[in-house]
PDB file of C-alpha atoms in Angstrom:
ATOM      1  CA  ARG A  49     -65.417   2.287-109.300  1.00 45.00           C
ATOM      2  CA  GLN A  50     -61.885   2.143-107.699  1.00 43.00           C
ATOM      3  CA  ARG A  51     -61.396  -1.647-106.238  1.00 48.00           C
ATOM      4  CA  GLN A  52     -58.368  -3.717-105.202  1.00 51.00           C
ATOM      5  CA  MET A  53     -56.602  -6.228-107.474  1.00 48.00           C
ATOM      6  CA  CYS A  54     -54.068  -8.887-107.069  1.00 50.00           C
ATOM      7  CA  ILE A  55     -51.617 -10.597-109.677  1.00 47.00           C
ATOM      8  CA  ARG A  56     -51.741 -13.839-109.590  1.00 53.00           C
ATOM      9  CA  ASP A  57     -49.718 -16.577-112.133  1.00 59.00           C
ATOM     10  CA  SER A  58     -49.139 -19.641-110.388  1.00 68.00           C
ATOM     11  CA  ILE A  59     -50.485 -23.252-111.168  1.00 78.00           C
ATOM     12  CA  TYR A  60     -50.961 -25.284-107.902  1.00 81.00           C
ATOM     13  CA  LEU A  61     -49.433 -28.630-107.868  1.00 85.00           C
ATOM     14  CA  ASP A  62     -51.494 -31.510-105.882  1.00 86.00           C
ATOM     15  CA  ALA A  63     -50.793 -35.022-105.329  1.00 87.00           C
ATOM     16  CA  ILE A  64     -53.528 -37.347-107.500  1.00 87.00           C
ATOM     17  CA  GLU A  65     -52.058 -40.382-105.799  1.00 87.00           C
ATOM     18  CA  GLY A  66     -50.836 -40.323-102.279  1.00 89.00           C
ATOM     19  CA  GLY A  67     -47.513 -42.114-101.263  1.00 90.00           C
ATOM     20  CA  ARG A  68     -43.872 -41.464 -99.758  1.00 92.00           C
ATOM     21  CA  VAL A  69     -41.920 -39.550-101.304  1.00 92.00           C
ATOM     22  CA  GLU A  70     -38.612 -41.012-102.750  1.00 92.00           C
ATOM     23  CA  GLU A  71     -37.143 -38.819-104.859  1.00 91.00           C
ATOM     24  CA  ARG A  72     -37.090 -35.161-105.808  1.00 92.00           C
ATOM     25  CA  LEU A  73     -36.001 -34.600-109.588  1.00 91.00           C
ATOM     26  CA  ILE A  74     -36.246 -30.916-109.727  1.00 90.00           C
ATOM     27  CA  GLU A  75     -35.753 -28.656-107.096  1.00 89.00           C
ATOM     28  CA  GLU A  76     -37.519 -25.312-106.219  1.00 85.00           C
ATOM     29  CA  GLY A  77     -36.738 -22.300-108.571  1.00 81.00           C
ATOM     30  CA  ALA A  78     -36.184 -24.444-111.584  1.00 87.00           C
ATOM     31  CA  GLN A  79     -37.661 -24.042-114.771  1.00 87.00           C
ATOM     32  CA  VAL A  80     -39.730 -27.157-116.002  1.00 88.00           C
ATOM     33  CA  ARG A  81     -41.488 -27.823-119.204  1.00 89.00           C
ATOM     34  CA  ALA A  82     -45.070 -29.285-119.245  1.00 88.00           C
ATOM     35  CA  GLY A  83     -44.950 -33.221-118.355  1.00 89.00           C
ATOM     36  CA  ASP A  84     -41.213 -33.118-116.413  1.00 92.00           C
ATOM     37  CA  VAL A  85     -41.641 -35.382-113.458  1.00 92.00           C
ATOM     38  CA  ILE A  86     -41.022 -33.307-110.011  1.00 92.00           C
ATOM     39  CA  LEU A  87     -41.543 -36.067-107.738  1.00 92.00           C
ATOM     40  CA  ARG A  88     -41.316 -39.570-107.520  1.00 92.00           C
ATOM     41  CA  LEU A  89     -43.716 -41.467-105.011  1.00 91.00           C
ATOM     42  CA  SER A  90     -43.910 -44.975-103.729  1.00 91.00           C
ATOM     43  CA  ASN A  91     -46.983 -46.500-102.593  1.00 89.00           C
ATOM     44  CA  PRO A  92     -47.155 -50.495-101.482  1.00 89.00           C
ATOM     45  CA  LEU A  93     -50.675 -50.719-101.145  1.00 86.00           C
ATOM     46  CA  LEU A  94     -51.234 -49.514-104.777  1.00 83.00           C
ATOM     47  CA  ASN A  95     -48.425 -52.267-106.048  1.00 82.00           C
ATOM     48  CA  ILE A  96     -50.180 -54.720-104.399  1.00 85.00           C
ATOM     49  CA  GLY A  97     -52.707 -54.054-106.121  1.00 81.00           C
ATOM     50  CA  ILE A  98     -51.387 -54.239-109.429  1.00 81.00           C
ATOM     51  CA  LEU A  99     -49.924 -57.786-108.611  1.00 84.00           C
ATOM     52  CA  GLN A 100     -53.207 -58.680-107.620  1.00 85.00           C
ATOM     53  CA  SER A 101     -55.326 -57.431-110.646  1.00 82.00           C
ATOM     54  CA  GLU A 102     -52.329 -59.399-112.873  1.00 83.00           C
ATOM     55  CA  ALA A 103     -52.460 -62.464-110.920  1.00 84.00           C
ATOM     56  CA  ASP A 104     -56.099 -62.336-111.403  1.00 84.00           C
ATOM     57  CA  LEU A 105     -56.007 -61.541-114.913  1.00 82.00           C
ATOM     58  CA  ALA A 106     -53.663 -64.721-115.440  1.00 83.00           C
ATOM     59  CA  TYR A 107     -55.858 -66.747-113.826  1.00 85.00           C
ATOM     60  CA  GLN A 108     -58.872 -65.977-115.944  1.00 81.00           C
ATOM     61  CA  GLU A 109     -56.848 -66.322-119.031  1.00 81.00           C
ATOM     62  CA  ASN A 110     -55.843 -69.731-117.930  1.00 85.00           C
ATOM     63  CA  GLU A 111     -59.223 -70.634-117.229  1.00 82.00           C
ATOM     64  CA  LEU A 112     -60.359 -69.635-120.224  1.00 79.00           C
ATOM     65  CA  ARG A 113     -57.895 -71.744-122.082  1.00 83.00           C
ATOM     66  CA  ASN A 114     -58.997 -74.546-120.278  1.00 85.00           C
ATOM     67  CA  THR A 115     -62.548 -73.834-120.943  1.00 82.00           C
ATOM     68  CA  ARG A 116     -61.760 -73.679-124.471  1.00 81.00           C
ATOM     69  CA  LEU A 117     -59.605 -76.851-124.615  1.00 85.00           C
ATOM     70  CA  SER A 118     -62.738 -78.476-122.360  1.00 86.00           C
ATOM     71  CA  MET A 119     -65.470 -77.556-124.602  1.00 82.00           C
ATOM     72  CA  GLU A 120     -63.113 -78.309-127.595  1.00 85.00           C
ATOM     73  CA  GLN A 121     -62.922 -82.193-126.286  1.00 88.00           C
ATOM     74  CA  GLU A 122     -66.019 -82.153-125.669  1.00 86.00           C
ATOM     75  CA  HIS A 123     -67.465 -81.064-129.135  1.00 85.00           C
ATOM     76  CA  LEU A 124     -64.762 -83.910-130.709  1.00 89.00           C
ATOM     77  CA  ARG A 125     -65.993 -86.474-128.555  1.00 90.00           C
ATOM     78  CA  LEU A 126     -70.060 -85.934-129.591  1.00 88.00           C
ATOM     79  CA  LYS A 127     -68.417 -86.061-133.271  1.00 89.00           C
ATOM     80  CA  GLN A 128     -67.090 -89.340-132.672  1.00 91.00           C
ATOM     81  CA  ASP A 129     -70.118 -90.365-131.149  1.00 90.00           C
ATOM     82  CA  ARG A 130     -72.337 -89.137-133.783  1.00 90.00           C
ATOM     83  CA  ILE A 131     -69.976 -90.918-136.470  1.00 92.00           C
ATOM     84  CA  GLY A 132     -70.303 -93.793-134.495  1.00 92.00           C
ATOM     85  CA  LEU A 133     -74.191 -93.738-134.293  1.00 90.00           C
ATOM     86  CA  SER A 134     -74.308 -93.094-137.907  1.00 92.00           C
ATOM     87  CA  LYS A 135     -72.584 -96.077-138.972  1.00 92.00           C
ATOM     88  CA  GLU A 136     -74.755 -97.948-136.600  1.00 92.00           C
ATOM     89  CA  LEU A 137     -77.829 -96.465-138.022  1.00 92.00           C
ATOM     90  CA  VAL A 138     -76.751 -97.392-141.645  1.00 94.00           C
ATOM     91  CA  GLN A 139     -76.310-101.192-140.454  1.00 93.00           C
ATOM     92  CA  LYS A 140     -79.865-101.465-138.723  1.00 93.00           C
ATOM     93  CA  GLU A 141     -81.186 -99.776-141.699  1.00 92.00           C
ATOM     94  CA  ARG A 142     -79.735-102.385-143.714  1.00 94.00           C
ATOM     95  CA  ARG A 143     -80.945-105.227-141.864  1.00 93.00           C
ATOM     96  CA  PHE A 144     -84.515-103.924-141.662  1.00 92.00           C
ATOM     97  CA  ARG A 145     -84.683-103.465-145.446  1.00 92.00           C
ATOM     98  CA  GLN A 146     -83.638-106.981-145.645  1.00 93.00           C
ATOM     99  CA  TYR A 147     -85.897-108.041-142.995  1.00 92.00           C
ATOM    100  CA  GLU A 148     -88.733-106.127-144.746  1.00 91.00           C
ATOM    101  CA  ARG A 149     -88.105-108.019-147.999  1.00 92.00           C
ATOM    102  CA  LEU A 150     -87.784-111.508-146.222  1.00 91.00           C
ATOM    103  CA  TYR A 151     -90.937-110.979-143.957  1.00 89.00           C
ATOM    104  CA  LYS A 152     -92.899-110.135-146.998  1.00 90.00           C
ATOM    105  CA  LYS A 153     -92.433-113.293-148.898  1.00 89.00           C
ATOM    106  CA  ASN A 154     -93.328-114.913-145.835  1.00 89.00           C
ATOM    107  CA  LEU A 155     -89.316-116.150-145.121  1.00 88.00           C
ATOM    108  CA  LEU A 156     -89.404-114.562-141.466  1.00 87.00           C
ATOM    109  CA  ALA A 157     -90.808-114.600-138.683  1.00 91.00           C
ATOM    110  CA  ARG A 158     -92.678-111.387-137.605  1.00 91.00           C
ATOM    111  CA  GLU A 159     -91.083-111.145-134.387  1.00 92.00           C
ATOM    112  CA  ASP A 160     -87.574-110.868-136.083  1.00 91.00           C
ATOM    113  CA  TYR A 161     -89.199-108.284-138.686  1.00 90.00           C
ATOM    114  CA  LEU A 162     -90.170-106.253-135.550  1.00 92.00           C
ATOM    115  CA  GLN A 163     -86.986-106.262-133.823  1.00 94.00           C
ATOM    116  CA  ALA A 164     -84.950-105.072-136.405  1.00 92.00           C
ATOM    117  CA  GLU A 165     -87.486-102.425-137.215  1.00 92.00           C
ATOM    118  CA  GLU A 166     -87.344-101.366-133.203  1.00 93.00           C
ATOM    119  CA  ASP A 167     -83.576-101.356-133.687  1.00 93.00           C
ATOM    120  CA  TYR A 168     -83.534 -99.142-136.435  1.00 92.00           C
ATOM    121  CA  GLU A 169     -86.071 -96.418-135.589  1.00 93.00           C
ATOM    122  CA  ALA A 170     -84.065 -96.489-131.763  1.00 93.00           C
ATOM    123  CA  ALA A 171     -80.889 -95.491-133.916  1.00 92.00           C
ATOM    124  CA  LEU A 172     -82.779 -92.652-135.629  1.00 92.00           C
ATOM    125  CA  GLY A 173     -83.760 -91.076-131.985  1.00 92.00           C
ATOM    126  CA  GLN A 174     -80.165 -91.514-130.881  1.00 92.00           C
ATOM    127  CA  LEU A 175     -78.660 -89.723-133.904  1.00 91.00           C
ATOM    128  CA  ALA A 176     -81.393 -87.069-133.613  1.00 92.00           C
ATOM    129  CA  VAL A 177     -80.584 -86.563-129.742  1.00 91.00           C
ATOM    130  CA  VAL A 178     -76.725 -86.456-130.411  1.00 90.00           C
ATOM    131  CA  ASP A 179     -77.349 -84.073-133.541  1.00 90.00           C
ATOM    132  CA  GLU A 180     -79.476 -82.249-130.950  1.00 90.00           C
ATOM    133  CA  ARG A 181     -76.761 -81.822-128.146  1.00 88.00           C
ATOM    134  CA  ILE A 182     -74.394 -80.895-130.693  1.00 87.00           C
ATOM    135  CA  LYS A 183     -76.453 -77.893-131.758  1.00 88.00           C
ATOM    136  CA  GLN A 184     -76.934 -77.119-128.136  1.00 88.00           C
ATOM    137  CA  ASP A 185     -73.540 -77.327-127.217  1.00 85.00           C
ATOM    138  CA  ASP A 186     -72.366 -75.045-130.077  1.00 83.00           C
ATOM    139  CA  LEU A 187     -74.798 -72.410-128.761  1.00 85.00           C
ATOM    140  CA  PHE A 188     -73.716 -73.041-124.598  1.00 84.00           C
ATOM    141  CA  ARG A 189     -69.991 -72.920-125.772  1.00 82.00           C
ATOM    142  CA  SER A 190     -70.335 -69.561-127.980  1.00 81.00           C
ATOM    143  CA  SER A 191     -72.454 -68.161-125.000  1.00 83.00           C
ATOM    144  CA  GLN A 192     -70.008 -69.279-122.226  1.00 81.00           C
ATOM    145  CA  LEU A 193     -66.660 -68.041-124.166  1.00 80.00           C
ATOM    146  CA  GLN A 194     -68.296 -64.637-125.003  1.00 83.00           C
ATOM    147  CA  SER A 195     -68.775 -63.952-121.450  1.00 81.00           C
ATOM    148  CA  LEU A 196     -65.125 -65.181-120.325  1.00 80.00           C
ATOM    149  CA  ASP A 197     -63.927 -63.338-123.478  1.00 82.00           C
ATOM    150  CA  GLU A 198     -65.469 -60.156-121.798  1.00 85.00           C
ATOM    151  CA  ASN A 199     -64.467 -60.845-118.313  1.00 81.00           C
ATOM    152  CA  ILE A 200     -60.689 -61.256-119.569  1.00 82.00           C
ATOM    153  CA  ARG A 201     -61.575 -57.935-121.421  1.00 84.00           C
ATOM    154  CA  ASN A 202     -62.804 -55.551-118.306  1.00 83.00           C
ATOM    155  CA  MET A 203     -60.113 -56.930-116.159  1.00 81.00           C
ATOM    156  CA  LYS A 204     -57.505 -55.872-118.501  1.00 82.00           C
ATOM    157  CA  LYS A 205     -59.326 -52.603-118.571  1.00 84.00           C
ATOM    158  CA  SER A 206     -59.253 -52.270-114.907  1.00 79.00           C
ATOM    159  CA  LEU A 207     -55.544 -53.408-114.840  1.00 79.00           C
ATOM    160  CA  SER A 208     -54.763 -50.396-117.342  1.00 82.00           C
ATOM    161  CA  LEU A 209     -56.598 -47.942-114.766  1.00 79.00           C
ATOM    162  CA  VAL A 210     -54.685 -49.258-111.577  1.00 78.00           C
ATOM    163  CA  ARG A 211     -51.278 -49.224-114.314  1.00 80.00           C
ATOM    164  CA  GLU A 212     -52.670 -45.491-114.973  1.00 82.00           C
ATOM    165  CA  ARG A 213     -52.634 -44.755-111.197  1.00 82.00           C
ATOM    166  CA  LEU A 214     -49.140 -45.888-110.823  1.00 84.00           C
ATOM    167  CA  GLU A 215     -48.262 -43.614-113.088  1.00 86.00           C
ATOM    168  CA  ASN A 216     -49.794 -40.789-111.160  1.00 88.00           C
ATOM    169  CA  LEU A 217     -47.592 -41.437-108.315  1.00 89.00           C
ATOM    170  CA  LYS A 218     -44.775 -39.483-110.768  1.00 90.00           C
ATOM    171  CA  VAL A 219     -46.181 -36.024-109.958  1.00 90.00           C
ATOM    172  CA  LYS A 220     -45.596 -33.672-113.378  1.00 90.00           C
ATOM    173  CA  ALA A 221     -45.447 -30.394-114.001  1.00 88.00           C
ATOM    174  CA  PRO A 222     -48.744 -28.899-115.692  1.00 86.00           C
ATOM    175  CA  VAL A 223     -47.279 -26.091-117.859  1.00 84.00           C
ATOM    176  CA  ASP A 224     -43.893 -24.541-118.294  1.00 83.00           C
ATOM    177  CA  GLY A 225     -42.983 -22.302-115.742  1.00 81.00           C
ATOM    178  CA  GLN A 226     -40.700 -21.856-112.955  1.00 81.00           C
ATOM    179  CA  LEU A 227     -40.959 -24.404-109.688  1.00 85.00           C
ATOM    180  CA  GLY A 228     -42.170 -22.722-106.756  1.00 81.00           C
ATOM    181  CA  ASN A 229     -43.196 -23.677-102.973  1.00 82.00           C
ATOM    182  CA  LEU A 230     -41.951 -27.412-103.509  1.00 86.00           C
ATOM    183  CA  GLU A 231     -42.115 -28.397 -99.755  1.00 82.00           C
ATOM    184  CA  ALA A 232     -42.322 -32.280-100.104  1.00 86.00           C
ATOM    185  CA  GLN A 233     -39.052 -33.689 -98.962  1.00 88.00           C
ATOM    186  CA  ILE A 234     -37.839 -37.321 -99.492  1.00 90.00           C
ATOM    187  CA  GLY A 235     -39.293 -39.649 -96.601  1.00 90.00           C
ATOM    188  CA  GLN A 236     -42.518 -37.272 -96.257  1.00 90.00           C
ATOM    189  CA  SER A 237     -46.039 -39.382 -96.706  1.00 90.00           C
ATOM    190  CA  ILE A 238     -48.384 -37.114 -99.231  1.00 89.00           C
ATOM    191  CA  ALA A 239     -51.746 -37.881 -98.954  1.00 90.00           C
ATOM    192  CA  GLN A 240     -54.178 -37.972-101.995  1.00 88.00           C
ATOM    193  CA  GLY A 241     -54.974 -34.344-103.176  1.00 87.00           C
ATOM    194  CA  GLU A 242     -52.407 -32.748-100.721  1.00 88.00           C
ATOM    195  CA  ARG A 243     -50.959 -29.680-102.368  1.00 86.00           C
ATOM    196  CA  ILE A 244     -47.282 -29.907-102.991  1.00 86.00           C
ATOM    197  CA  GLY A 245     -46.173 -26.588-104.630  1.00 85.00           C
ATOM    198  CA  GLN A 246     -46.960 -24.641-107.442  1.00 84.00           C
ATOM    199  CA  VAL A 247     -45.746 -23.783-110.934  1.00 83.00           C
ATOM    200  CA  ILE A 248     -45.132 -19.876-111.926  1.00 76.00           C
ATOM    201  CA  THR A 249     -46.168 -19.362-115.610  1.00 74.00           C
ATOM    202  CA  PRO A 250     -45.072 -16.693-117.543  1.00 63.00           C
ATOM    203  CA  GLU A 251     -49.024 -15.492-117.995  1.00 62.00           C
ATOM    204  CA  LEU A 252     -50.230 -13.498-115.380  1.00 63.00           C
ATOM    205  CA  LYS A 253     -53.786 -14.060-114.137  1.00 68.00           C
ATOM    206  CA  VAL A 254     -55.498 -10.745-112.655  1.00 78.00           C
ATOM    207  CA  GLU A 255     -57.587 -11.466-109.495  1.00 80.00           C
ATOM    208  CA  ALA A 256     -60.351  -8.256-108.157  1.00 83.00           C
ATOM    209  CA  LYS A 257     -62.707  -8.696-105.673  1.00 83.00           C
ATOM    210  CA  ILE A 258     -65.709  -6.386-105.779  1.00 84.00           C
ATOM    211  CA  ASP A 259     -68.326  -5.172-103.488  1.00 84.00           C
ATOM    212  CA  GLU A 260     -71.551  -7.577-103.521  1.00 82.00           C
ATOM    213  CA  HIS A 261     -73.811  -4.458-104.298  1.00 82.00           C
ATOM    214  CA  TYR A 262     -72.319  -4.162-108.359  1.00 81.00           C
ATOM    215  CA  VAL A 263     -72.565  -7.919-108.834  1.00 81.00           C
ATOM    216  CA  GLU A 264     -75.141  -7.456-111.657  1.00 83.00           C
ATOM    217  CA  ARG A 265     -73.152  -4.783-113.358  1.00 84.00           C
ATOM    218  CA  VAL A 266     -70.106  -6.323-113.478  1.00 85.00           C
ATOM    219  CA  MET A 267     -69.877  -8.950-116.549  1.00 85.00           C
ATOM    220  CA  PRO A 268     -67.215 -10.172-118.902  1.00 87.00           C
ATOM    221  CA  GLY A 269     -65.738  -7.364-121.211  1.00 85.00           C
ATOM    222  CA  LEU A 270     -66.524  -4.823-118.697  1.00 86.00           C
ATOM    223  CA  PRO A 271     -63.140  -2.348-119.108  1.00 87.00           C
ATOM    224  CA  ALA A 272     -61.007  -1.501-116.264  1.00 84.00           C
ATOM    225  CA  SER A 273     -57.223   0.331-115.811  1.00 82.00           C
ATOM    226  CA  PHE A 274     -54.954   0.954-113.277  1.00 77.00           C
ATOM    227  CA  GLU A 275     -52.093   3.456-113.367  1.00 81.00           C
ATOM    228  CA  ARG A 276     -48.206   2.180-112.535  1.00 77.00           C
ATOM    229  CA  GLU A 277     -45.073   4.776-112.504  1.00 77.00           C
ATOM    230  CA  GLY A 278     -47.331   7.207-114.110  1.00 77.00           C
ATOM    231  CA  LYS A 279     -48.560   4.999-116.845  1.00 82.00           C
ATOM    232  CA  LYS A 280     -52.171   3.656-117.588  1.00 82.00           C
ATOM    233  CA  TYR A 281     -52.672   0.280-118.468  1.00 82.00           C
ATOM    234  CA  ASP A 282     -56.103  -1.185-119.800  1.00 84.00           C
ATOM    235  CA  MET A 283     -57.525  -4.435-119.072  1.00 83.00           C
ATOM    236  CA  GLU A 284     -60.754  -6.262-119.282  1.00 86.00           C
ATOM    237  CA  VAL A 285     -63.111  -8.495-117.120  1.00 87.00           C
ATOM    238  CA  THR A 286     -62.590 -11.927-118.514  1.00 85.00           C
ATOM    239  CA  LYS A 287     -64.898 -13.974-116.026  1.00 86.00           C
ATOM    240  CA  VAL A 288     -67.350 -13.121-113.272  1.00 87.00           C
ATOM    241  CA  TYR A 289     -67.696 -15.528-110.456  1.00 85.00           C
ATOM    242  CA  PRO A 290     -70.980 -16.252-108.751  1.00 80.00           C
ATOM    243  CA  GLU A 291     -70.167 -16.663-105.258  1.00 85.00           C
ATOM    244  CA  VAL A 292     -70.489 -14.168-102.980  1.00 84.00           C
ATOM    245  CA  ARG A 293     -68.289 -14.402-100.020  1.00 84.00           C
ATOM    246  CA  GLU A 294     -68.081 -11.938 -96.912  1.00 83.00           C
ATOM    247  CA  GLY A 295     -70.060  -9.391 -98.940  1.00 85.00           C
ATOM    248  CA  GLN A 296     -67.540  -9.646-102.197  1.00 87.00           C
ATOM    249  CA  PHE A 297     -67.432 -11.548-105.575  1.00 87.00           C
ATOM    250  CA  ARG A 298     -64.159 -12.152-107.566  1.00 85.00           C
ATOM    251  CA  THR A 299     -63.805 -11.207-111.338  1.00 87.00           C
ATOM    252  CA  ASP A 300     -60.590 -12.228-113.354  1.00 84.00           C
ATOM    253  CA  LEU A 301     -59.001  -9.701-115.652  1.00 82.00           C
ATOM    254  CA  HIS A 302     -55.983  -9.564-118.628  1.00 77.00           C
ATOM    255  CA  PHE A 303     -53.976  -7.049-120.258  1.00 77.00           C
ATOM    256  CA  VAL A 304     -55.405  -5.761-123.218  1.00 79.00           C
ATOM    257  CA  SER A 305     -53.059  -3.044-124.006  1.00 69.00           C
ATOM    258  CA  GLY A 306     -49.242  -4.191-122.534  1.00 69.00           C
ATOM    259  CA  ARG A 307     -48.841  -4.880-119.031  1.00 68.00           C
ATOM    260  CA  PRO A 308     -45.641  -3.636-116.641  1.00 71.00           C
ATOM    261  CA  GLU A 309     -42.193  -5.256-117.231  1.00 65.00           C
ATOM    262  CA  ASN A 310     -41.136  -5.794-113.843  1.00 62.00           C
ATOM    263  CA  ILE A 311     -44.703  -6.540-112.573  1.00 63.00           C
ATOM    264  CA  ARG A 312     -44.952 -10.075-110.327  1.00 60.00           C
ATOM    265  CA  ALA A 313     -47.239 -12.539-109.041  1.00 58.00           C
ATOM    266  CA  GLY A 314     -48.478 -11.855-105.310  1.00 62.00           C
ATOM    267  CA  GLN A 315     -48.626  -7.744-106.039  1.00 69.00           C
ATOM    268  CA  THR A 316     -51.610  -5.670-105.079  1.00 76.00           C
ATOM    269  CA  TYR A 317     -52.903  -2.570-106.849  1.00 73.00           C
ATOM    270  CA  HIS A 318     -55.797  -0.481-106.909  1.00 77.00           C
ATOM    271  CA  LEU A 319     -57.867  -0.322-110.331  1.00 79.00           C
ATOM    272  CA  ASN A 320     -60.385   1.875-111.843  1.00 81.00           C
ATOM    273  CA  LEU A 321     -63.518  -0.586-113.281  1.00 79.00           C
ATOM    274  CA  GLN A 322     -65.842   1.310-115.539  1.00 75.00           C
ATOM    275  CA  LEU A 323     -69.115   0.264-114.607  1.00 71.00           C
ATOM    276  CA  GLY A 324     -70.816   2.351-117.473  1.00 58.00           C
ATOM    277  CA  ASP A 325     -70.163   4.599-120.462  1.00 55.00           C
ATOM    278  CA  PRO A 326     -68.732   7.980-119.345  1.00 54.00           C
ATOM    279  CA  VAL A 327     -70.641  11.138-120.300  1.00 49.00           C
ATOM    280  CA  GLN A 328     -70.064  14.798-120.125  1.00 57.00           C
ATOM    281  CA  THR A 329     -71.933  16.767-117.308  1.00 54.00           C
ATOM    282  CA  VAL A 330     -72.135  19.984-115.631  1.00 59.00           C
ATOM    283  CA  ILE A 331     -72.104  19.714-111.920  1.00 55.00           C
ATOM    284  CA  VAL A 332     -73.508  23.192-110.035  1.00 53.00           C
TER     285      VAL A 332
END
């Protein structure tokens, strides 16, 4: 079957981020390498977003420092309280033991003995309460600091992503090739996703549209060929697109036995697509 094919070798340049064109670093027709900056855009809203994210991060880091300091001060205060209560407990226990011996010898009034016992038990209870507060404070401090650290890590990730968006304001060449159809001018506003130009690559891509009647018979690996200036060139189907539009579906092909030296992108030829193995027959 004879079908029409079109030679393509272009990679389109689309703006990942929108912005105003500030500088054209490479002019149309120049050779570029992958990663070369072609255009530099500016986006004030994106810059404001970065400044806001940086301010929020600085605020959260300052809050974390203040929280750490406050928690350390509270922890030290509780430890000091425990030291004072421990000393008081020792004193009240010593007095209680002394009064207990005197009371057993009938040398001390019962009321004084009971008062010493109550003071000792109260000191024990107060020390137990402080120990529980210290334990709960350690758990709360650990949980809160972990939460604050997690918030700061997330904010740093968010800031990193915003900075990556800022880097996308530099329109770079995706592959090696020749820059073409660069229409963006200095001062022009470019929308996100807008097509800016294209890079013409050394590798040719051949596209053919085939009638939908043959969609079930065309598959990758199917041989094809076309003639140019009396010479035959062999090709092979590499990809079949499932979408059918206006009664046709698209396929990609590549050369398997060399290609014409002076073939260019945008040229159109007729190719022969072999849908089955050739057989010898007699026609009457």
